[in-house]
Coordinates of N, CA and C in Angstrom, one line a residue:
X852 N 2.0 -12.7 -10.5 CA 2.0 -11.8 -9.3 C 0.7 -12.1 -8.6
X853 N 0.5 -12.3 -7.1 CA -0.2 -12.9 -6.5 C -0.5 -11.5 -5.7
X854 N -1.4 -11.1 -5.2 CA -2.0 -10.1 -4.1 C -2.8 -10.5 -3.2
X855 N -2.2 -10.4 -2.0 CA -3.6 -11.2 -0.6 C -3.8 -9.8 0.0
X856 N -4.6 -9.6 0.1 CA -5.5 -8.6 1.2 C -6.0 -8.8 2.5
X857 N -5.0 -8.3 3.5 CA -5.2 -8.5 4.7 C -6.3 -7.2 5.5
X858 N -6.9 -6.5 4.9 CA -7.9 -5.4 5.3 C -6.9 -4.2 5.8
X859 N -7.6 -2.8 5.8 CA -7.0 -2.3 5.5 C -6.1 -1.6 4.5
X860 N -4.7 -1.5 4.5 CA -3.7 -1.3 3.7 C -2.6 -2.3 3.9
X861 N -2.9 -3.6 4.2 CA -2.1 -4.3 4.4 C -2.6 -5.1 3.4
X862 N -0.8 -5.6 2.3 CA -1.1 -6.7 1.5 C 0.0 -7.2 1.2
X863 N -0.2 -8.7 0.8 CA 0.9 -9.4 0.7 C 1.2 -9.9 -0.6
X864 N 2.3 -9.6 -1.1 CA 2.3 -10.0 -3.0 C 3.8 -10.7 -2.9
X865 N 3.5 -11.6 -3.8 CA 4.0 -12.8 -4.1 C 4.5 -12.6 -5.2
X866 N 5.6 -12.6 -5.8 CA 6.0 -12.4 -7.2 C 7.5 -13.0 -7.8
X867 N 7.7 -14.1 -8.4 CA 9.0 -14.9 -8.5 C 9.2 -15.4 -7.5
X868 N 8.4 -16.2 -6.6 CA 8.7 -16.8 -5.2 C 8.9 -16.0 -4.4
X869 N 9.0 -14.6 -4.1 CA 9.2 -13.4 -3.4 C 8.2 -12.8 -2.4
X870 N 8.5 -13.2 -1.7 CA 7.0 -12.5 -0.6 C 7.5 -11.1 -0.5
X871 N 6.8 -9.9 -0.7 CA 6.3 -8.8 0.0 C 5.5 -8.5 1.0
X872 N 5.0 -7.7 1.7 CA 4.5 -7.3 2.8 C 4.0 -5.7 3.0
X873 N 3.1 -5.0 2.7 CA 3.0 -4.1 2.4 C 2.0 -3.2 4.0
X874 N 2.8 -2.5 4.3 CA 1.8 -1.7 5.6 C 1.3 -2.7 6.6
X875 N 2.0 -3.3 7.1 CA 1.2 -4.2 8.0 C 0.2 -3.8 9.1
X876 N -0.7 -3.9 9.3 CA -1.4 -3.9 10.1 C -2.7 -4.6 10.6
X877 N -2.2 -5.2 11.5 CA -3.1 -6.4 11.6 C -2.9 -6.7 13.4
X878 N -2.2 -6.7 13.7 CA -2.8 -7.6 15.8 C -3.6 -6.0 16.3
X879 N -3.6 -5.0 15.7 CA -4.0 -4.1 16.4 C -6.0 -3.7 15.5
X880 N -5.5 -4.7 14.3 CA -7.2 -4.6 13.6 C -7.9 -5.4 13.9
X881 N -8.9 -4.5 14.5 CA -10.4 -5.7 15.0 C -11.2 -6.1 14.0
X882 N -10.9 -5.9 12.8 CA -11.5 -6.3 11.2 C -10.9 -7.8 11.1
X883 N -9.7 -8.0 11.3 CA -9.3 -9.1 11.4 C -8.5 -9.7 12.6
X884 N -9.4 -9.4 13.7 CA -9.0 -10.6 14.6 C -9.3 -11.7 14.7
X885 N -8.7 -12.9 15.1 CA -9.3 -14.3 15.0 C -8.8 -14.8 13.6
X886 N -8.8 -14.0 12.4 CA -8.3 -14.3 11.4 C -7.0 -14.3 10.6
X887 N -6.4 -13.7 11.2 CA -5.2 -13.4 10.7 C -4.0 -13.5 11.9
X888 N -2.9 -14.1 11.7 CA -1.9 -14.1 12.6 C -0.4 -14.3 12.2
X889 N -0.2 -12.7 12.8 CA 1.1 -12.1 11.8 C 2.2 -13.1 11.8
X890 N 2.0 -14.1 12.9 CA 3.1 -15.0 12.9 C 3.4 -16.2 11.4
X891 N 2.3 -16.2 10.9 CA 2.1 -17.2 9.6 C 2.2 -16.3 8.6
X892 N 2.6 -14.8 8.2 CA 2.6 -14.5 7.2 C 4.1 -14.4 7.0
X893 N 4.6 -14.4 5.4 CA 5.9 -14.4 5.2 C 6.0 -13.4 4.1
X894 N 7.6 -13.1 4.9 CA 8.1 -11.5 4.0 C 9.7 -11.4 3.9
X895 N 10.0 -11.4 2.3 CA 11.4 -10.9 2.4 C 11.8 -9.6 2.4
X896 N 10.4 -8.9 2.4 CA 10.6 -7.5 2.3 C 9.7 -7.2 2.6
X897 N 9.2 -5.7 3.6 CA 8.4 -5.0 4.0 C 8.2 -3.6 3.5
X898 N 7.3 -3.0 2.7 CA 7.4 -1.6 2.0 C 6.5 -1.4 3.1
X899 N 7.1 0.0 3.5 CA 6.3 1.0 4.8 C 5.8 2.1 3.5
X900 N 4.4 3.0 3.7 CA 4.3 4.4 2.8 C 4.5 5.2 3.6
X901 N 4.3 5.0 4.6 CA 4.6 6.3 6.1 C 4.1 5.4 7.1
X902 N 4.4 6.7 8.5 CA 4.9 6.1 9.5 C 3.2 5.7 10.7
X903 N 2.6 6.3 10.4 CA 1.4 6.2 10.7 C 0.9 4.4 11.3
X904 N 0.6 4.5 12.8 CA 0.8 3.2 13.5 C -0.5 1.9 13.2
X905 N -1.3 2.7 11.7 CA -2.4 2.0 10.7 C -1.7 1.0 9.8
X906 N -0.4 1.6 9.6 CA 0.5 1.1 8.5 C 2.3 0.4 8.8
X907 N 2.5 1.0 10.2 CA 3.5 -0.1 10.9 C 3.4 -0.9 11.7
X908 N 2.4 -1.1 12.3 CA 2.5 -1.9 13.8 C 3.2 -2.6 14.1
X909 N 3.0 -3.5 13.2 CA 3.7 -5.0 12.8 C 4.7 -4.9 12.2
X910 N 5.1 -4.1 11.7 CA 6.4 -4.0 11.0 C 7.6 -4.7 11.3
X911 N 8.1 -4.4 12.7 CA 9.0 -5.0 13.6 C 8.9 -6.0 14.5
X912 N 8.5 -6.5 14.5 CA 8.0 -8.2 14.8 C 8.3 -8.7 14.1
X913 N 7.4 -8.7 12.6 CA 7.5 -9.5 11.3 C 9.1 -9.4 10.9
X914 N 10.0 -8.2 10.9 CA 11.0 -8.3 9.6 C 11.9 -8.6 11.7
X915 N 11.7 -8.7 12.3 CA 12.6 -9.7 13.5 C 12.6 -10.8 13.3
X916 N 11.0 -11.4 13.0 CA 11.0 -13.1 12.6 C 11.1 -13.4 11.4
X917 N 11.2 -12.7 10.7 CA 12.0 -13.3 9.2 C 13.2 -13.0 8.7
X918 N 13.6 -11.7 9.5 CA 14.7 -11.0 8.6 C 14.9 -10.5 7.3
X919 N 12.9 -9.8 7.0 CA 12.6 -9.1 6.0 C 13.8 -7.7 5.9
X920 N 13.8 -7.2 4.8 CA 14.4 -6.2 4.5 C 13.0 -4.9 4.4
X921 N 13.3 -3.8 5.0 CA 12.2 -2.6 5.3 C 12.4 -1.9 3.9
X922 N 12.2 -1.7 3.0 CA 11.9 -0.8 2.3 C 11.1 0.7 2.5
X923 N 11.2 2.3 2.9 CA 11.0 3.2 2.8 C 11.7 4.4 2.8
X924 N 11.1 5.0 3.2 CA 12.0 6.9 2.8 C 13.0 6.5 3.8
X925 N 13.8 7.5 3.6 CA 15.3 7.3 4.4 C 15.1 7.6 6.2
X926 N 13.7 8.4 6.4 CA 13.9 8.5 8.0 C 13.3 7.7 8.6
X927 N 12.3 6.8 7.8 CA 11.3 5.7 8.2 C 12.5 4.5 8.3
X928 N 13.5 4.1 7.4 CA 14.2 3.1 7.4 C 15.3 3.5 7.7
X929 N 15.8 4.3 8.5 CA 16.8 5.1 9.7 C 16.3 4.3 11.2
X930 N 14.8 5.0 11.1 CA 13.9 4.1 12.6 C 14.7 2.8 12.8
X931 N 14.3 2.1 11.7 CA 14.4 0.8 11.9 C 15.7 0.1 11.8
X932 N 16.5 1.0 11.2 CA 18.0 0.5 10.9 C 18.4 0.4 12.7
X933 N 18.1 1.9 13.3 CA 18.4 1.8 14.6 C 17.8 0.8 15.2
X934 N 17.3 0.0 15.2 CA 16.5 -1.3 15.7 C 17.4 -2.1 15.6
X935 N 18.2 -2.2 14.8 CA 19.2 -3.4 14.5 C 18.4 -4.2 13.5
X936 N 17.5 -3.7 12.5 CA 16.6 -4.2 11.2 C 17.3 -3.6 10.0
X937 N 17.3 -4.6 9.3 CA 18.1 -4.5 7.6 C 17.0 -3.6 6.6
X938 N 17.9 -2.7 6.4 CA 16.7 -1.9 5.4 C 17.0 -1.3 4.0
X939 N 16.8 -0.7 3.3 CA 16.9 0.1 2.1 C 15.9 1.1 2.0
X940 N 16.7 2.3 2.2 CA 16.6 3.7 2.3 C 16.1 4.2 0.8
X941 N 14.7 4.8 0.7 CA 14.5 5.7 -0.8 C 13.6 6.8 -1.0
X942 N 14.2 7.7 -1.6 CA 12.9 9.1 -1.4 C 12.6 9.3 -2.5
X943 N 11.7 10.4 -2.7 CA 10.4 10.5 -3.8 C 11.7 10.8 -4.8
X944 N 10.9 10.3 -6.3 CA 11.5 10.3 -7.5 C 12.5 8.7 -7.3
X945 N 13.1 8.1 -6.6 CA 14.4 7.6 -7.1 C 13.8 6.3 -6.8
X946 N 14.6 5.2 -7.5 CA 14.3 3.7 -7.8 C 14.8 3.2 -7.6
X947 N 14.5 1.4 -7.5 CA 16.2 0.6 -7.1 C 15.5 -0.4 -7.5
X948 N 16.8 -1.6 -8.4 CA 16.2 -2.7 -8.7 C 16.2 -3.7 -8.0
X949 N 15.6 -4.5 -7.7 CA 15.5 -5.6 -6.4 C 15.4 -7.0 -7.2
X950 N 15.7 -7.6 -6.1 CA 15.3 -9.2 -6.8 C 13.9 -9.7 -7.4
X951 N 13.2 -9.1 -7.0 CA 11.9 -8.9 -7.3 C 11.0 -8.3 -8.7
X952 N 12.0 -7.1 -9.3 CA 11.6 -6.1 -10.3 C 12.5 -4.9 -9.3
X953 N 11.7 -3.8 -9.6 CA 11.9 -2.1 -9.5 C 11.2 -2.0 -8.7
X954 N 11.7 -0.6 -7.5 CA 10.7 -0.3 -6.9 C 10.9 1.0 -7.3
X955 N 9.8 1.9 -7.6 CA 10.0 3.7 -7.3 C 8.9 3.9 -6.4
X956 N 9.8 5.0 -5.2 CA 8.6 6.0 -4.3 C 8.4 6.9 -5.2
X957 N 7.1 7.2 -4.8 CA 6.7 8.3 -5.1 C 5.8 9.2 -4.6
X958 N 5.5 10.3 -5.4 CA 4.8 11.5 -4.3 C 3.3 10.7 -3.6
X959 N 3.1 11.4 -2.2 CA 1.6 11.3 -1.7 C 1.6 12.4 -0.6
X960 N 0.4 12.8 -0.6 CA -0.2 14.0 0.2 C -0.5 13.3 1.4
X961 N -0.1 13.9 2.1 CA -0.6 12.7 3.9 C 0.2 13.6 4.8
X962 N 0.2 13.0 6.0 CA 1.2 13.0 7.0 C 2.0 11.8 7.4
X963 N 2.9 12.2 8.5 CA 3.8 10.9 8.9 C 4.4 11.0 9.6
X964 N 4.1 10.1 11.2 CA 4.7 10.3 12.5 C 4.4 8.9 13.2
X965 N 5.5 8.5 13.9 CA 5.5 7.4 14.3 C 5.1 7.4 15.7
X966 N 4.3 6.5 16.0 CA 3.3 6.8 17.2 C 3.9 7.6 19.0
X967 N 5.0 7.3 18.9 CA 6.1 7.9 20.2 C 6.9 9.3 19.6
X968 N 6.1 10.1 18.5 CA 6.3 11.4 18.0 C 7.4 11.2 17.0
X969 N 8.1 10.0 16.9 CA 9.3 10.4 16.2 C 8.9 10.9 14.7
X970 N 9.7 11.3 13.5 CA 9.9 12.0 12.6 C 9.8 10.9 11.6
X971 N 8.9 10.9 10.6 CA 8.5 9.7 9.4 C 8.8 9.8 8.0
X972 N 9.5 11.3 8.2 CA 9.7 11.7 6.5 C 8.4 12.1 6.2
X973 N 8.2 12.1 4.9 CA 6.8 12.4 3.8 C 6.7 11.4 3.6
X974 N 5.5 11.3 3.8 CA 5.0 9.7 3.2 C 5.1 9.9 1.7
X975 N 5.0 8.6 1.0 CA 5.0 8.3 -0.5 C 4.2 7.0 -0.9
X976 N 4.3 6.5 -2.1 CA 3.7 5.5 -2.9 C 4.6 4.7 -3.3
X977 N 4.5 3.9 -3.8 CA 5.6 2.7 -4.7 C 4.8 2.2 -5.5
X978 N 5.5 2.3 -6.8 CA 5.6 1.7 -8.5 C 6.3 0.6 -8.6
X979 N 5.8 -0.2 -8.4 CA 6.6 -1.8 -8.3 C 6.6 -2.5 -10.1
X980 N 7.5 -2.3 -10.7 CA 7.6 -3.5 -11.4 C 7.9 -4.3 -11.8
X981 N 7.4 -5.9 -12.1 CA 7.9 -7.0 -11.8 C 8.1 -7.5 -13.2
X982 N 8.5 -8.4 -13.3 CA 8.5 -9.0 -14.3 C 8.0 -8.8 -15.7
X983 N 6.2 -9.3 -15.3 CA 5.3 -8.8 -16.6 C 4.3 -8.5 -16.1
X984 N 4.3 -8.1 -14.9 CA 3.1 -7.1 -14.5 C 3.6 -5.8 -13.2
X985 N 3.2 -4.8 -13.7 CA 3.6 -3.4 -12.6 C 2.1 -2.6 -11.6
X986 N 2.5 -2.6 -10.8 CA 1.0 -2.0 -9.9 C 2.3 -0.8 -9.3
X987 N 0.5 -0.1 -8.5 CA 0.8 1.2 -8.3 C 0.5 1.2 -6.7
X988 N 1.4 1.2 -5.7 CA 0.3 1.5 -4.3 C 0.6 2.9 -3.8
X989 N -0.5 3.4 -3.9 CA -1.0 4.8 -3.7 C -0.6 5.1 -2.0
X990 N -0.7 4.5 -1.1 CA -0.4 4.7 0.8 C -1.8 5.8 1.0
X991 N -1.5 6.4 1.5 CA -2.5 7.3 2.2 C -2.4 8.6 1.1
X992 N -2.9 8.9 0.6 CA -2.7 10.5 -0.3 C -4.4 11.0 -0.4
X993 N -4.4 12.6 -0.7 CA -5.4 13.1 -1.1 C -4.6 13.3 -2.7
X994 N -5.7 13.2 -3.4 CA -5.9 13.5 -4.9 C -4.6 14.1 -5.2
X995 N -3.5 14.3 -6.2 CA -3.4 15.0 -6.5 C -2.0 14.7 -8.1
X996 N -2.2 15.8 -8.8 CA -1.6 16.1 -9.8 C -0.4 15.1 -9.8
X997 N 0.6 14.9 -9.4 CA 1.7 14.2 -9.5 C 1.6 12.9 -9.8
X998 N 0.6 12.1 -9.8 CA -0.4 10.8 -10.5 C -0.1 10.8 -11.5
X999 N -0.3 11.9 -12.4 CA -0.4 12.0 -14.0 C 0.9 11.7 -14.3
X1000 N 2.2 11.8 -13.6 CA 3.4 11.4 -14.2 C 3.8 9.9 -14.2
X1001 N 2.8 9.3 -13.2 CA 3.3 7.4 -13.2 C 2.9 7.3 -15.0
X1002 N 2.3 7.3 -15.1 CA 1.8 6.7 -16.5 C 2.9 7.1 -17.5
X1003 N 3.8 8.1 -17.6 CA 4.8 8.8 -18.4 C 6.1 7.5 -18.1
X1004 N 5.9 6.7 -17.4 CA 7.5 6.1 -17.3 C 6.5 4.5 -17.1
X1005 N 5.7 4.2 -16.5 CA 5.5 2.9 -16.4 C 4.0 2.4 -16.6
X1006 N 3.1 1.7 -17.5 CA 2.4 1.1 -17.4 C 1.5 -0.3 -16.5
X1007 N 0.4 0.6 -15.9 CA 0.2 -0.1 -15.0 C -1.0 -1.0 -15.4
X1008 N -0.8 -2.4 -14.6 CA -1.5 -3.3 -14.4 C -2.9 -3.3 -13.7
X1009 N -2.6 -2.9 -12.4 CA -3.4 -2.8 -11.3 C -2.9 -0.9 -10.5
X1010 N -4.1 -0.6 -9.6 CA -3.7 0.3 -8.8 C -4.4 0.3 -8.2
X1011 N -3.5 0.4 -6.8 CA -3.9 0.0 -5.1 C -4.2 1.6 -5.0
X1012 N -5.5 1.5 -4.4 CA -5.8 3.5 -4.3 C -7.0 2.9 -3.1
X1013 N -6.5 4.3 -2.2 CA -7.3 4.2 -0.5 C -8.7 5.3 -1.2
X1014 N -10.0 4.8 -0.5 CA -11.5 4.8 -1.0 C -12.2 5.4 0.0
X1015 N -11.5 5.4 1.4 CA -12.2 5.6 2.5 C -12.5 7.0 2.9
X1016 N -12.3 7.8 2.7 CA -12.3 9.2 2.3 C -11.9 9.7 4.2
X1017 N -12.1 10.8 4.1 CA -11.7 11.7 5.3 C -10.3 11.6 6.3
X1018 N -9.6 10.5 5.9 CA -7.9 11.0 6.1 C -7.5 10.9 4.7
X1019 N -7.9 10.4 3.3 CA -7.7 10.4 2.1 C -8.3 10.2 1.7
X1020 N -8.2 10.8 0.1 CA -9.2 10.5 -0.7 C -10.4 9.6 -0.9
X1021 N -11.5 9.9 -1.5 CA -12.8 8.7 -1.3 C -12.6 8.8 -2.7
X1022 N -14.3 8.1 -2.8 CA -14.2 7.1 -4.0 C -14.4 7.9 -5.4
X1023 N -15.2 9.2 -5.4 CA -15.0 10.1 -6.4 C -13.6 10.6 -6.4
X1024 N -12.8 11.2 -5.6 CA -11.4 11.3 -6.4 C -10.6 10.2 -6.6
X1025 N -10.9 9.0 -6.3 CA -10.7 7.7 -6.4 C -10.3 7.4 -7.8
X1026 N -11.4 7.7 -8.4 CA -12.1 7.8 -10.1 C -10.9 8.4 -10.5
X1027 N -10.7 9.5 -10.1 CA -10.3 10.7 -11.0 C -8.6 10.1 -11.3
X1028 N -8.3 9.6 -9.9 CA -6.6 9.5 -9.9 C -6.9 8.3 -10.5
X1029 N -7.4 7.6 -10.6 CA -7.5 6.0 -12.0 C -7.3 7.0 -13.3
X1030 N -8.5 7.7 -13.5 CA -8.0 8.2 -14.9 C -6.4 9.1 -14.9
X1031 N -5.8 9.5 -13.5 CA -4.4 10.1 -14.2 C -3.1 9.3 -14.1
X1032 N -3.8 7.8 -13.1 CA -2.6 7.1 -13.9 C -2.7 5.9 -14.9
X1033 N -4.1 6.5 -15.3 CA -4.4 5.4 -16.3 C -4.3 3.9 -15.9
X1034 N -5.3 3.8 -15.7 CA -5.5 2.4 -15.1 C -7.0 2.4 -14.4
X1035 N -7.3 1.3 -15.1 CA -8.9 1.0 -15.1 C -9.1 0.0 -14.1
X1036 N -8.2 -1.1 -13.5 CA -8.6 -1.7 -12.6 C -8.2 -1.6 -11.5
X1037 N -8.8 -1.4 -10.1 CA -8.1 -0.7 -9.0 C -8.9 -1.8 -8.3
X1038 N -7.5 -1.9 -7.1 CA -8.3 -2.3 -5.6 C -8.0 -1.4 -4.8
X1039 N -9.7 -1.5 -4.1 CA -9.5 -0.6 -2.8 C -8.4 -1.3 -1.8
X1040 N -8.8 0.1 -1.0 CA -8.0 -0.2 0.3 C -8.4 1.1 0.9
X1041 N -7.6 0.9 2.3 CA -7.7 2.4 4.2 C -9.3 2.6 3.9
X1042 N -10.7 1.7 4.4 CA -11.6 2.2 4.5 C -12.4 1.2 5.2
X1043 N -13.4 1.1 5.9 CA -14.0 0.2 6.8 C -13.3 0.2 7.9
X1044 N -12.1 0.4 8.2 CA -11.4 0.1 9.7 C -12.0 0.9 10.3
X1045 N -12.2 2.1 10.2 CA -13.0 2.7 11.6 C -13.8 3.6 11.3
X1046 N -14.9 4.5 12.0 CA -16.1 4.8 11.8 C -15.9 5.9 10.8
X1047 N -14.9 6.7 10.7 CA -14.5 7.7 10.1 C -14.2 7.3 8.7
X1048 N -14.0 6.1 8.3 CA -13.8 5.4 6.9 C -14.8 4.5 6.1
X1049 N -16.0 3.9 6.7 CA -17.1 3.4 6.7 C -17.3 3.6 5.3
X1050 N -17.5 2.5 4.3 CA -17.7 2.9 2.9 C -19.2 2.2 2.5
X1051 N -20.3 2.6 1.8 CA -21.1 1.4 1.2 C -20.7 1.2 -0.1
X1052 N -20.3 -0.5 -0.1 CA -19.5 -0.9 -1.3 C -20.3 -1.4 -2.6
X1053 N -21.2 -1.2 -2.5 CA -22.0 -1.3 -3.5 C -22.1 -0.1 -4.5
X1054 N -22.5 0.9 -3.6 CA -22.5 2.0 -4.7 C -20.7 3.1 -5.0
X1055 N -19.6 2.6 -4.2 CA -18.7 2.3 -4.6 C -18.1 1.4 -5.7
X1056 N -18.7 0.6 -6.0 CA -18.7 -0.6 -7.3 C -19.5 0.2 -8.7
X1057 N -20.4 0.7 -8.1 CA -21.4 1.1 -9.3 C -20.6 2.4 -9.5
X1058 N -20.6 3.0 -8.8 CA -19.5 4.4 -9.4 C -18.6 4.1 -10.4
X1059 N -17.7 3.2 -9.9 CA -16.0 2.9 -10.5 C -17.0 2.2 -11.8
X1060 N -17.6 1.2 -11.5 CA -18.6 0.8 -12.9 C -19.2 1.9 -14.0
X1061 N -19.8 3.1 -13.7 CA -20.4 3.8 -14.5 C -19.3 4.8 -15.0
X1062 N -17.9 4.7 -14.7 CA -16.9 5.0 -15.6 C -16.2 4.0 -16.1
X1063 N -16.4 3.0 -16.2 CA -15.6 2.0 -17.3 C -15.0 1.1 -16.7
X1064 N -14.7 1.3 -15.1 CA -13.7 1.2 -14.1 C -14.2 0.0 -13.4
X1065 N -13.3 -1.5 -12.8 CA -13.2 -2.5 -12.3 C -12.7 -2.0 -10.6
X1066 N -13.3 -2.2 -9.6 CA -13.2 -2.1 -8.3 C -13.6 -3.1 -7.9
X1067 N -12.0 -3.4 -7.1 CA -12.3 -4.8 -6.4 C -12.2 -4.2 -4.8
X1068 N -13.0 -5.1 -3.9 CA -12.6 -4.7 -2.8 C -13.2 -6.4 -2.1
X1069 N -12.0 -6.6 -1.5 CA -11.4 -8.0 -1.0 C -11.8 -8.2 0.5
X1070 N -12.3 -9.8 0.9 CA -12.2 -9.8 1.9 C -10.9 -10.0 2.8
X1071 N -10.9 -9.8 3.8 CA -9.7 -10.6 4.5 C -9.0 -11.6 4.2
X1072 N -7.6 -12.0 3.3 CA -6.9 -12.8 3.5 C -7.8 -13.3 1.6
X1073 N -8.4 -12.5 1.5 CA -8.6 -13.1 -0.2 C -7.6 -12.1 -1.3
X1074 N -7.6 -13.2 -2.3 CA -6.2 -13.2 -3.3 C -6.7 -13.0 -4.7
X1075 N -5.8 -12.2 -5.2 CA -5.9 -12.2 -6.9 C -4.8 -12.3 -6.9
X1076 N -4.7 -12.7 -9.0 CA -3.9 -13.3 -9.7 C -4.0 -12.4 -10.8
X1077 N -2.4 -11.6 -11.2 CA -2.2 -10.4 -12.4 C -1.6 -11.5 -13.3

């Protein structure tokens, strides 16, 4: 399983020849302009966590020029069905198995509205697992209890968890939801894009460090390997 990090909450995983596409957001991030161009990235599937215009912009462009399949909650992938875009509809608790592995949504504390007011559902997370490795992407959430149940059905590899604090959680409750879904090595993500999320990643590193804990935080368009 391959993971590219496009800044922000946008990332692109690779898994059995399978491109994913996760929150795109990118011609509208001045983090990566010049560097990134949604037209070269490839996706047979796009996971939305909510509707928030940080996490779709691109959405509909990309799954027009590829004819990705949208993956999210049923009002988010309603939007898009009315677009004349191929999707698969799924709300918190339930799973589906894909060519890829499993997907489960799951709970997150946020909001969700699509930038012309429309209705986004509850945002959620997704428990992807593939083959021989499972990650967790957390979307936008503040801290909370319902974390402690991923670990009860699936063993995770990796977990994608937002650091940036003030629309979600920072890096001390950061910590805490690693320890409830058990899992020690996390990449950040939702932090540096704008003045309100400004992190110093240094003593972000040394935190997640002086609990036992691996924090990666990626530049633009850089990759790991599970």
């Amino acid at each position: 399983m391959k993971i590219t990090h496009y800044a922000h909450s946008t990332f692109a995983i690779e898994v059995k020849g399978i491109h994913l596409l996760v929150d795109p957001f990118i011609s509208g991030n001045e983090k990566v302009k010049g560097k990134v161009n949604i037209d070269d990235l490839r996706a047979d599937y796009i996971l939305l966590t909510h509707a928030h215009q940080d996490h779709t912009l691109d959405a509909e462009a990309i799954a027009k020029r590829t004819g990705a399949v949208i993956i999210s909650n049923f009002e988010i992938a309603t939007y898009y069905e009315n677009k004349g875009l191929e999707v698969h509809p799924l709300n918190h608790g339930g799973k589906w198995s894909f060519d890829f592995g499993t997907v489960k949504y799951v709970n997150a504390i946020h909001t969700s509205s699509f930038p012309d007011g429309s209705y986004g559902g509850q945002p959620g997370g997704f428990v992807i697992e593939g083959e021989h490795k499972n990650i967790y992407i957390a979307g936008d959430t503040a801290l909370t209890m319902d974390m402690k149940l991923i670990p009860m059905h699936t063993s995770l590899d990796l977990a994608i968890l937002p650091i940036g604090d003030n629309f979600t959680m920072g890096v001390d409750d950061a910590i805490i939801a690693s320890d409830f879904v058990q899992c020690d090595k996390i990449l950040g993500c939702h932090y540096d894009t704008f003045g309100y999320i400004e992190i110093d990643h240094e003593e972000a590193k040394r935190k997640f460090y002086e609990k036992g804990k691996d924090l990666m935080l990626l530049e633009a368009g850089e990759s790991i390997e599970l």
